[in-house]
mmCIF file of N, CA and C in Angstrom:
data_model
loop_
_atom_site.group_PDB
_atom_site.id
_atom_site.type_symbol
_atom_site.label_atom_id
_atom_site.label_comp_id
_atom_site.label_asym_id
_atom_site.label_seq_id
_atom_site.Cartn_x
_atom_site.Cartn_y
_atom_site.Cartn_z
ATOM 1 N N MET A 1155 -9.584 -25.054 0.130
ATOM 2 C CA MET A 1155 -10.013 -23.806 0.668
ATOM 3 C C MET A 1155 -11.511 -23.660 -0.279
ATOM 4 N N ARG A 1156 -12.125 -22.947 0.338
ATOM 5 C CA ARG A 1156 -13.602 -23.031 -0.592
ATOM 6 C C ARG A 1156 -13.399 -21.296 -0.947
ATOM 7 N N TYR A 1157 -13.298 -21.165 -2.413
ATOM 8 C CA TYR A 1157 -13.221 -19.782 -2.964
ATOM 9 C C TYR A 1157 -14.942 -19.668 -3.287
ATOM 10 N N GLY A 1158 -15.032 -18.448 -3.540
ATOM 11 C CA GLY A 1158 -16.593 -18.336 -4.253
ATOM 12 C C GLY A 1158 -17.405 -18.954 -3.262
ATOM 13 N N ARG A 1159 -17.790 -19.084 -2.168
ATOM 14 C CA ARG A 1159 -18.886 -19.331 -1.534
ATOM 15 C C ARG A 1159 -19.814 -18.610 -0.783
ATOM 16 N N PHE A 1160 -19.815 -17.180 -1.043
ATOM 17 C CA PHE A 1160 -20.192 -16.140 -0.729
ATOM 18 C C PHE A 1160 -21.613 -15.801 -0.938
ATOM 19 N N TYR A 1161 -22.008 -16.387 -2.163
ATOM 20 C CA TYR A 1161 -23.475 -16.061 -2.807
ATOM 21 C C TYR A 1161 -23.255 -17.048 -4.027
ATOM 22 N N ARG A 1162 -24.443 -16.923 -4.632
ATOM 23 C CA ARG A 1162 -24.769 -18.209 -5.805
ATOM 24 C C ARG A 1162 -24.682 -16.916 -7.037
ATOM 25 N N LYS A 1163 -24.098 -17.516 -8.252
ATOM 26 C CA LYS A 1163 -23.960 -16.559 -9.284
ATOM 27 C C LYS A 1163 -25.441 -17.223 -10.182
ATOM 28 N N LEU A 1164 -25.998 -18.596 -10.147
ATOM 29 C CA LEU A 1164 -26.985 -18.752 -10.397
ATOM 30 C C LEU A 1164 -27.230 -18.588 -12.485
ATOM 31 N N ASN A 1165 -25.978 -18.724 -12.800
ATOM 32 C CA ASN A 1165 -25.305 -18.928 -14.292
ATOM 33 C C ASN A 1165 -25.715 -17.506 -15.089
ATOM 34 N N ARG A 1166 -26.066 -16.232 -14.251
ATOM 35 C CA ARG A 1166 -26.280 -15.012 -14.533
ATOM 36 C C ARG A 1166 -25.180 -13.952 -14.464
ATOM 37 N N SER A 1167 -25.180 -13.188 -15.573
ATOM 38 C CA SER A 1167 -24.279 -12.229 -15.291
ATOM 39 C C SER A 1167 -24.887 -10.906 -14.063
ATOM 40 N N SER A 1168 -23.922 -10.315 -13.327
ATOM 41 C CA SER A 1168 -24.389 -9.962 -12.415
ATOM 42 C C SER A 1168 -25.327 -8.527 -12.779
ATOM 43 N N SER A 1169 -25.645 -8.236 -13.724
ATOM 44 C CA SER A 1169 -26.705 -6.977 -13.719
ATOM 45 C C SER A 1169 -27.926 -7.824 -14.010
ATOM 46 N N HIS A 1170 -28.032 -8.822 -14.535
ATOM 47 C CA HIS A 1170 -28.822 -9.542 -14.772
ATOM 48 C C HIS A 1170 -29.447 -10.466 -13.616
ATOM 49 N N ARG A 1171 -28.548 -10.727 -12.449
ATOM 50 C CA ARG A 1171 -28.966 -11.115 -11.511
ATOM 51 C C ARG A 1171 -29.528 -10.359 -10.130
ATOM 52 N N LEU A 1172 -28.749 -9.127 -10.519
ATOM 53 C CA LEU A 1172 -29.396 -7.953 -9.470
ATOM 54 C C LEU A 1172 -31.096 -7.749 -10.144
ATOM 55 N N SER A 1173 -31.085 -7.390 -11.423
ATOM 56 C CA SER A 1173 -32.369 -6.799 -11.779
ATOM 57 C C SER A 1173 -33.431 -7.935 -11.077
ATOM 58 N N MET A 1174 -32.861 -9.657 -11.438
ATOM 59 C CA MET A 1174 -33.648 -10.507 -11.198
ATOM 60 C C MET A 1174 -34.271 -10.083 -9.765
ATOM 61 N N PHE A 1175 -33.245 -10.407 -8.730
ATOM 62 C CA PHE A 1175 -33.746 -10.229 -7.476
ATOM 63 C C PHE A 1175 -34.480 -9.032 -6.982
ATOM 64 N N LYS A 1176 -33.947 -7.923 -7.527
ATOM 65 C CA LYS A 1176 -35.113 -6.470 -7.561
ATOM 66 C C LYS A 1176 -36.734 -6.859 -7.867
ATOM 67 N N ASN A 1177 -36.532 -7.413 -9.060
ATOM 68 C CA ASN A 1177 -38.111 -7.740 -9.471
ATOM 69 C C ASN A 1177 -38.974 -8.696 -8.373
ATOM 70 N N MET A 1178 -38.062 -10.151 -7.959
ATOM 71 C CA MET A 1178 -38.130 -11.083 -7.055
ATOM 72 C C MET A 1178 -38.800 -10.666 -5.949
ATOM 73 N N LEU A 1179 -37.700 -9.515 -5.486
ATOM 74 C CA LEU A 1179 -38.204 -8.836 -4.135
ATOM 75 C C LEU A 1179 -39.433 -8.045 -4.061
ATOM 76 N N ASN A 1180 -39.609 -7.337 -5.181
ATOM 77 C CA ASN A 1180 -41.272 -6.354 -5.226
ATOM 78 C C ASN A 1180 -42.010 -7.609 -5.189
ATOM 79 N N SER A 1181 -42.193 -8.539 -6.118
ATOM 80 C CA SER A 1181 -42.948 -9.615 -6.235
ATOM 81 C C SER A 1181 -43.678 -10.243 -4.672
ATOM 82 N N ILE A 1182 -42.319 -10.384 -4.000
ATOM 83 C CA ILE A 1182 -42.447 -11.373 -2.857
ATOM 84 C C ILE A 1182 -42.853 -9.876 -1.572
ATOM 85 N N ILE A 1183 -42.453 -8.966 -1.887
ATOM 86 C CA ILE A 1183 -43.542 -7.923 -0.909
ATOM 87 C C ILE A 1183 -44.585 -7.692 -1.279
ATOM 88 N N LYS A 1184 -45.477 -7.631 -2.468
ATOM 89 C CA LYS A 1184 -46.497 -7.456 -2.868
ATOM 90 C C LYS A 1184 -47.407 -8.565 -2.431
ATOM 91 N N TYR A 1185 -47.120 -9.849 -2.957
ATOM 92 C CA TYR A 1185 -47.600 -10.988 -2.785
ATOM 93 C C TYR A 1185 -47.546 -12.038 -1.469
ATOM 94 N N GLU A 1186 -46.394 -11.529 -0.857
ATOM 95 C CA GLU A 1186 -46.071 -12.324 0.524
ATOM 96 C C GLU A 1186 -45.593 -13.648 0.363
ATOM 97 N N ILE A 1187 -45.842 -14.282 -0.894
ATOM 98 C CA ILE A 1187 -45.610 -15.632 -0.981
ATOM 99 C C ILE A 1187 -45.311 -15.688 -2.578
ATOM 100 N N ILE A 1188 -44.109 -16.109 -3.296
ATOM 101 C CA ILE A 1188 -43.836 -16.511 -4.247
ATOM 102 C C ILE A 1188 -43.405 -18.064 -4.980
ATOM 103 N N ARG A 1189 -43.396 -18.521 -5.933
ATOM 104 C CA ARG A 1189 -42.778 -19.859 -6.283
ATOM 105 C C ARG A 1189 -41.982 -19.644 -7.238
ATOM 106 N N THR A 1190 -40.592 -20.060 -6.849
ATOM 107 C CA THR A 1190 -39.285 -19.809 -7.835
ATOM 108 C C THR A 1190 -38.457 -21.421 -7.661
ATOM 109 N N THR A 1191 -37.690 -21.198 -8.266
ATOM 110 C CA THR A 1191 -36.678 -22.759 -8.113
ATOM 111 C C THR A 1191 -35.975 -22.276 -6.509
ATOM 112 N N PHE A 1192 -35.630 -23.353 -6.002
ATOM 113 C CA PHE A 1192 -35.014 -23.869 -5.058
ATOM 114 C C PHE A 1192 -33.499 -22.671 -4.294
ATOM 115 N N PRO A 1193 -32.656 -22.905 -5.236
ATOM 116 C CA PRO A 1193 -31.734 -22.079 -5.309
ATOM 117 C C PRO A 1193 -31.807 -20.304 -5.318
ATOM 118 N N LYS A 1194 -32.600 -20.174 -6.116
ATOM 119 C CA LYS A 1194 -33.181 -18.514 -6.068
ATOM 120 C C LYS A 1194 -33.796 -18.224 -4.846
ATOM 121 N N ALA A 1195 -34.649 -19.255 -4.480
ATOM 122 C CA ALA A 1195 -35.278 -18.850 -3.017
ATOM 123 C C ALA A 1195 -34.631 -18.665 -2.216
ATOM 124 N N LYS A 1196 -33.412 -19.636 -1.931
ATOM 125 C CA LYS A 1196 -32.290 -19.254 -0.788
ATOM 126 C C LYS A 1196 -31.474 -18.361 -0.850
ATOM 127 N N GLU A 1197 -31.119 -17.842 -2.083
ATOM 128 C CA GLU A 1197 -30.670 -16.425 -2.198
ATOM 129 C C GLU A 1197 -31.179 -15.616 -2.006
ATOM 130 N N LEU A 1198 -32.773 -15.530 -2.522
ATOM 131 C CA LEU A 1198 -33.316 -14.008 -2.114
ATOM 132 C C LEU A 1198 -33.881 -14.028 -0.672
ATOM 133 N N SER A 1199 -33.989 -15.258 -0.019
ATOM 134 C CA SER A 1199 -34.031 -14.957 1.652
ATOM 135 C C SER A 1199 -32.995 -14.113 1.894
ATOM 136 N N ARG A 1200 -31.594 -14.250 1.613
ATOM 137 C CA ARG A 1200 -30.589 -13.510 2.308
ATOM 138 C C ARG A 1200 -30.986 -11.618 1.725
ATOM 139 N N TYR A 1201 -31.187 -11.720 0.762
ATOM 140 C CA TYR A 1201 -31.875 -10.186 0.446
ATOM 141 C C TYR A 1201 -33.062 -9.588 1.323
ATOM 142 N N LEU A 1202 -33.869 -10.292 1.230
ATOM 143 C CA LEU A 1202 -35.160 -10.338 1.990
ATOM 144 C C LEU A 1202 -34.989 -10.035 3.432
ATOM 145 N N ASP A 1203 -34.307 -11.000 3.919
ATOM 146 C CA ASP A 1203 -34.207 -10.556 5.502
ATOM 147 C C ASP A 1203 -33.383 -9.380 5.888
ATOM 148 N N SER A 1204 -32.116 -8.802 4.932
ATOM 149 C CA SER A 1204 -31.760 -7.984 5.739
ATOM 150 C C SER A 1204 -32.571 -6.676 5.260
ATOM 151 N N ILE A 1205 -33.432 -6.508 4.292
ATOM 152 C CA ILE A 1205 -34.440 -5.319 4.004
ATOM 153 C C ILE A 1205 -35.423 -5.288 4.884
ATOM 154 N N ILE A 1206 -36.126 -6.676 5.292
ATOM 155 C CA ILE A 1206 -36.975 -6.458 6.513
ATOM 156 C C ILE A 1206 -36.331 -5.897 7.628
ATOM 157 N N ASN A 1207 -35.193 -6.079 8.034
ATOM 158 C CA ASN A 1207 -34.371 -5.927 9.193
ATOM 159 C C ASN A 1207 -34.605 -4.350 9.169
ATOM 160 N N LEU A 1208 -33.874 -3.654 7.977
ATOM 161 C CA LEU A 1208 -34.333 -2.142 7.741
ATOM 162 C C LEU A 1208 -35.329 -1.832 8.108
ATOM 163 N N SER A 1209 -36.477 -2.693 7.463
ATOM 164 C CA SER A 1209 -37.526 -1.466 7.814
ATOM 165 C C SER A 1209 -38.397 -1.758 9.104
ATOM 166 N N LYS A 1210 -37.461 -2.634 10.005
ATOM 167 C CA LYS A 1210 -37.925 -2.160 11.393
ATOM 168 C C LYS A 1210 -38.145 -1.107 11.986
ATOM 169 N N VAL A 1211 -37.276 -0.663 11.658
ATOM 170 C CA VAL A 1211 -37.026 1.092 12.339
ATOM 171 C C VAL A 1211 -37.053 1.920 11.174
ATOM 172 N N ASN A 1212 -38.213 2.746 11.713
ATOM 173 C CA ASN A 1212 -38.975 3.750 10.796
ATOM 174 C C ASN A 1212 -38.372 4.921 10.554
ATOM 175 N N ASN A 1213 -37.220 4.953 9.894
ATOM 176 C CA ASN A 1213 -36.699 6.352 9.743
ATOM 177 C C ASN A 1213 -36.159 6.886 8.282
ATOM 178 N N LEU A 1214 -35.883 8.073 7.840
ATOM 179 C CA LEU A 1214 -35.689 8.736 6.600
ATOM 180 C C LEU A 1214 -34.397 8.122 5.818
ATOM 181 N N ASN A 1215 -33.640 7.583 6.720
ATOM 182 C CA ASN A 1215 -32.369 6.770 5.991
ATOM 183 C C ASN A 1215 -32.596 5.494 5.357
ATOM 184 N N ASN A 1216 -33.663 4.774 6.540
ATOM 185 C CA ASN A 1216 -33.925 3.512 6.053
ATOM 186 C C ASN A 1216 -34.377 3.139 4.802
ATOM 187 N N LYS A 1217 -35.535 4.313 4.578
ATOM 188 C CA LYS A 1217 -36.534 4.379 3.618
ATOM 189 C C LYS A 1217 -35.960 4.555 2.425
ATOM 190 N N ARG A 1218 -34.826 5.452 2.393
ATOM 191 C CA ARG A 1218 -33.995 5.688 1.470
ATOM 192 C C ARG A 1218 -33.177 4.497 0.660
ATOM 193 N N LEU A 1219 -32.764 3.841 1.514
ATOM 194 C CA LEU A 1219 -31.856 3.058 1.618
ATOM 195 C C LEU A 1219 -32.630 1.549 0.680
ATOM 196 N N ILE A 1220 -33.797 1.435 1.419
ATOM 197 C CA ILE A 1220 -34.422 0.387 0.567
ATOM 198 C C ILE A 1220 -34.810 0.908 -0.530
ATOM 199 N N PHE A 1221 -35.559 2.077 -0.845
ATOM 200 C CA PHE A 1221 -36.068 2.825 -1.708
ATOM 201 C C PHE A 1221 -35.173 2.548 -2.908
ATOM 202 N N SER A 1222 -33.630 2.932 -2.864
ATOM 203 C CA SER A 1222 -32.728 2.798 -3.909
ATOM 204 C C SER A 1222 -32.505 1.600 -4.436
ATOM 205 N N TYR A 1223 -33.021 0.609 -3.584
ATOM 206 C CA TYR A 1223 -32.948 -0.887 -4.034
ATOM 207 C C TYR A 1223 -34.015 -1.399 -4.697
ATOM 208 N N ILE A 1224 -35.297 -1.164 -4.227
ATOM 209 C CA ILE A 1224 -36.637 -1.836 -4.765
ATOM 210 C C ILE A 1224 -37.063 -0.949 -5.747
ATOM 211 N N ARG A 1225 -36.986 0.382 -5.265
ATOM 212 C CA ARG A 1225 -37.584 1.298 -6.562
ATOM 213 C C ARG A 1225 -39.293 0.983 -6.893
ATOM 214 N N ASN A 1226 -40.052 0.876 -5.792
ATOM 215 C CA ASN A 1226 -41.638 0.906 -5.779
ATOM 216 C C ASN A 1226 -42.036 1.131 -4.602
ATOM 217 N N ARG A 1227 -42.668 2.471 -4.932
ATOM 218 C CA ARG A 1227 -43.236 3.004 -3.556
ATOM 219 C C ARG A 1227 -43.996 2.587 -2.830
ATOM 220 N N GLU A 1228 -45.054 1.677 -3.170
ATOM 221 C CA GLU A 1228 -46.292 1.005 -2.938
ATOM 222 C C GLU A 1228 -45.407 -0.178 -1.768
ATOM 223 N N ASN A 1229 -44.700 -0.712 -2.314
ATOM 224 C CA ASN A 1229 -43.860 -1.856 -1.564
ATOM 225 C C ASN A 1229 -43.307 -1.416 -0.258
ATOM 226 N N LEU A 1230 -42.717 -0.362 -0.616
ATOM 227 C CA LEU A 1230 -42.037 0.924 0.602
ATOM 228 C C LEU A 1230 -42.567 1.083 1.406
ATOM 229 N N LEU A 1231 -44.071 1.429 1.157
ATOM 230 C CA LEU A 1231 -44.902 1.966 2.068
ATOM 231 C C LEU A 1231 -45.422 0.450 2.933
ATOM 232 N N LYS A 1232 -45.678 -0.761 2.082
ATOM 233 C CA LYS A 1232 -46.222 -1.774 2.522
ATOM 234 C C LYS A 1232 -45.045 -2.176 3.822
ATOM 235 N N LEU A 1233 -43.864 -2.216 3.336
ATOM 236 C CA LEU A 1233 -42.747 -2.874 4.036
ATOM 237 C C LEU A 1233 -42.708 -1.955 5.678
ATOM 238 N N PHE A 1234 -43.017 -0.504 5.256
ATOM 239 C CA PHE A 1234 -42.563 0.261 6.829
ATOM 240 C C PHE A 1234 -43.948 0.095 7.428
ATOM 241 N N SER A 1235 -45.202 -0.163 6.779
ATOM 242 C CA SER A 1235 -46.341 0.418 7.571
ATOM 243 C C SER A 1235 -46.942 -1.248 8.246
ATOM 244 N N ASP A 1236 -46.562 -2.258 7.385
ATOM 245 C CA ASP A 1236 -47.074 -3.690 7.617
ATOM 246 C C ASP A 1236 -45.864 -4.879 7.818
ATOM 247 N N ILE A 1237 -45.376 -4.847 7.306
ATOM 248 C CA ILE A 1237 -44.032 -6.014 7.451
ATOM 249 C C ILE A 1237 -43.099 -5.948 8.365
ATOM 250 N N GLY A 1238 -42.799 -4.497 8.060
ATOM 251 C CA GLY A 1238 -41.137 -4.228 9.644
ATOM 252 C C GLY A 1238 -41.857 -4.304 10.869
ATOM 253 N N PRO A 1239 -43.289 -3.644 11.030
ATOM 254 C CA PRO A 1239 -43.807 -3.817 12.726
ATOM 255 C C PRO A 1239 -44.246 -5.191 13.217
ATOM 256 N N ARG A 1240 -44.248 -5.881 11.951
ATOM 257 C CA ARG A 1240 -44.669 -7.412 12.393
ATOM 258 C C ARG A 1240 -43.840 -8.190 12.996
ATOM 259 N N PHE A 1241 -42.302 -7.487 12.932
ATOM 260 C CA PHE A 1241 -41.249 -8.381 13.449
ATOM 261 C C PHE A 1241 -40.327 -7.675 13.954
ATOM 262 N N ILE A 1242 -40.832 -6.668 14.863
ATOM 263 C CA ILE A 1242 -39.874 -5.812 15.997
ATOM 264 C C ILE A 1242 -39.831 -6.947 17.042
ATOM 265 N N THR A 1243 -40.088 -7.719 17.310
ATOM 266 C CA THR A 1243 -39.447 -8.317 18.609
ATOM 267 C C THR A 1243 -38.264 -9.293 18.308
ATOM 268 N N CYS A 1244 -38.627 -9.725 16.766
ATOM 269 C CA CYS A 1244 -37.873 -11.036 16.199
ATOM 270 C C CYS A 1244 -36.590 -10.428 15.828
ATOM 271 N N SER A 1245 -35.384 -11.451 15.876
ATOM 272 C CA SER A 1245 -34.136 -10.885 15.740
ATOM 273 C C SER A 1245 -33.548 -11.411 14.318
ATOM 274 N N GLY A 1246 -34.504 -12.160 13.407
ATOM 275 C CA GLY A 1246 -34.342 -13.036 12.409
ATOM 276 C C GLY A 1246 -35.091 -14.195 12.505
ATOM 277 N N GLY A 1247 -35.205 -14.649 10.810
ATOM 278 C CA GLY A 1247 -35.944 -15.882 10.420
ATOM 279 C C GLY A 1247 -37.224 -15.305 9.729
ATOM 280 N N TYR A 1248 -37.356 -14.431 8.938
ATOM 281 C CA TYR A 1248 -38.644 -13.593 8.672
ATOM 282 C C TYR A 1248 -38.816 -14.264 7.318
ATOM 283 N N THR A 1249 -38.550 -15.259 7.021
ATOM 284 C CA THR A 1249 -38.843 -15.950 5.704
ATOM 285 C C THR A 1249 -38.816 -17.221 5.568
ATOM 286 N N ARG A 1250 -39.664 -18.060 5.018
ATOM 287 C CA ARG A 1250 -39.585 -19.724 5.166
ATOM 288 C C ARG A 1250 -39.531 -19.949 3.552
ATOM 289 N N VAL A 1251 -38.947 -20.974 3.330
ATOM 290 C CA VAL A 1251 -38.771 -21.897 2.083
ATOM 291 C C VAL A 1251 -38.943 -23.298 2.195
ATOM 292 N N ILE A 1252 -40.278 -23.441 1.332
ATOM 293 C CA ILE A 1252 -40.537 -24.812 1.249
ATOM 294 C C ILE A 1252 -40.844 -25.373 -0.063
ATOM 295 N N ARG A 1253 -39.822 -26.595 0.051
ATOM 296 C CA ARG A 1253 -39.839 -27.042 -1.375
ATOM 297 C C ARG A 1253 -41.326 -27.701 -1.778
ATOM 298 N N CYS A 1254 -41.472 -27.816 -2.790
ATOM 299 C CA CYS A 1254 -42.447 -27.824 -3.437
ATOM 300 C C CYS A 1254 -42.496 -28.956 -4.545
ATOM 301 N N GLY A 1255 -41.827 -29.842 -4.877
ATOM 302 C CA GLY A 1255 -42.004 -30.546 -5.991
ATOM 303 C C GLY A 1255 -40.881 -30.323 -7.110
ATOM 304 N N PHE A 1256 -41.119 -30.562 -8.048
ATOM 305 C CA PHE A 1256 -39.948 -30.342 -9.355
ATOM 306 C C PHE A 1256 -40.749 -29.664 -10.847
ATOM 307 N N ARG A 1257 -40.074 -28.851 -11.291
ATOM 308 C CA ARG A 1257 -40.678 -28.527 -12.252
ATOM 309 C C ARG A 1257 -40.980 -29.176 -13.331
ATOM 310 N N LYS A 1258 -41.827 -29.316 -14.463
ATOM 311 C CA LYS A 1258 -42.160 -30.180 -15.265
ATOM 312 C C LYS A 1258 -41.257 -30.375 -16.648
ATOM 313 N N GLY A 1259 -41.061 -28.875 -16.891
ATOM 314 C CA GLY A 1259 -40.138 -29.188 -18.474
ATOM 315 C C GLY A 1259 -38.755 -29.510 -18.223
ATOM 316 N N ASP A 1260 -37.790 -29.107 -16.989
ATOM 317 C CA ASP A 1260 -36.637 -29.289 -16.657
ATOM 318 C C ASP A 1260 -36.424 -30.042 -15.756
ATOM 319 N N ASN A 1261 -37.537 -30.298 -14.814
ATOM 320 C CA ASN A 1261 -37.015 -31.133 -13.431
ATOM 321 C C ASN A 1261 -36.314 -30.245 -12.708
ATOM 322 N N ALA A 1262 -36.469 -28.908 -12.534
ATOM 323 C CA ALA A 1262 -35.481 -28.487 -11.727
ATOM 324 C C ALA A 1262 -36.549 -28.088 -10.332
ATOM 325 N N LEU A 1263 -35.668 -28.097 -9.084
ATOM 326 C CA LEU A 1263 -36.214 -28.223 -7.928
ATOM 327 C C LEU A 1263 -36.790 -26.915 -7.579
ATOM 328 N N MET A 1264 -38.509 -27.110 -7.174
ATOM 329 C CA MET A 1264 -39.187 -25.827 -7.178
ATOM 330 C C MET A 1264 -39.181 -25.325 -5.737
ATOM 331 N N ALA A 1265 -39.575 -24.232 -5.137
ATOM 332 C CA ALA A 1265 -39.732 -23.904 -3.790
ATOM 333 C C ALA A 1265 -40.974 -22.831 -3.899
ATOM 334 N N TYR A 1266 -41.439 -22.230 -2.527
ATOM 335 C CA TYR A 1266 -42.198 -21.357 -2.059
ATOM 336 C C TYR A 1266 -41.512 -20.346 -1.173
ATOM 337 N N ILE A 1267 -41.271 -19.392 -1.494
ATOM 338 C CA ILE A 1267 -40.510 -18.583 -0.318
ATOM 339 C C ILE A 1267 -41.519 -17.645 0.111
ATOM 340 N N GLN A 1268 -41.902 -17.698 1.477
ATOM 341 C CA GLN A 1268 -42.883 -16.528 2.189
ATOM 342 C C GLN A 1268 -42.275 -16.003 2.929
ATOM 343 N N ILE A 1269 -43.172 -14.742 3.435
ATOM 344 C CA ILE A 1269 -42.906 -14.046 4.402
ATOM 345 C C ILE A 1269 -43.761 -14.553 5.462
ATOM 346 N N LEU A 1270 -42.965 -14.724 6.854
ATOM 347 C CA LEU A 1270 -44.169 -15.067 7.690
ATOM 348 C C LEU A 1270 -44.987 -13.950 8.434
ATOM 349 N N SER A 1271 -46.264 -14.741 9.008
ATOM 350 C CA SER A 1271 -47.487 -13.919 9.277
ATOM 351 C C SER A 1271 -47.288 -13.435 10.720
ATOM 352 N N LYS A 1272 -46.512 -14.106 11.257
ATOM 353 C CA LYS A 1272 -46.844 -13.842 13.161
ATOM 354 C C LYS A 1272 -45.076 -13.784 13.054
ATOM 355 N N ASN A 1273 -44.975 -13.036 14.279
ATOM 356 C CA ASN A 1273 -43.290 -13.303 15.089
ATOM 357 C C ASN A 1273 -43.413 -14.667 16.028
ATOM 358 N N LYS A 1274 -42.198 -15.001 16.203
ATOM 359 C CA LYS A 1274 -42.602 -16.356 16.920
ATOM 360 C C LYS A 1274 -42.441 -16.016 18.251
#
């Protein structure tokens, strides 16, 4: 049996991991592409897909749910005005993770994670 298969812990405490993902979510919403390690990018895409899925429907409850997580008004407005309507017809696959080599210091596998620009 595979226990503990639901998410990656990334050698961090739960509070550190959640704050790291909140910071990364704010960065990717602002810039629409960021460079990070491959396991972090794969885990971040799960969080980002659920937030984009909520932002497709513009109502007060979804705004409050997303704001309670990202805590940034500019990113919230960008989600509901630009990113959410971009994916109205899509049912998933809002992000792309592209491997981009290895980090020089510790040889960690790096990746770009980006929000797709057009619906498929």
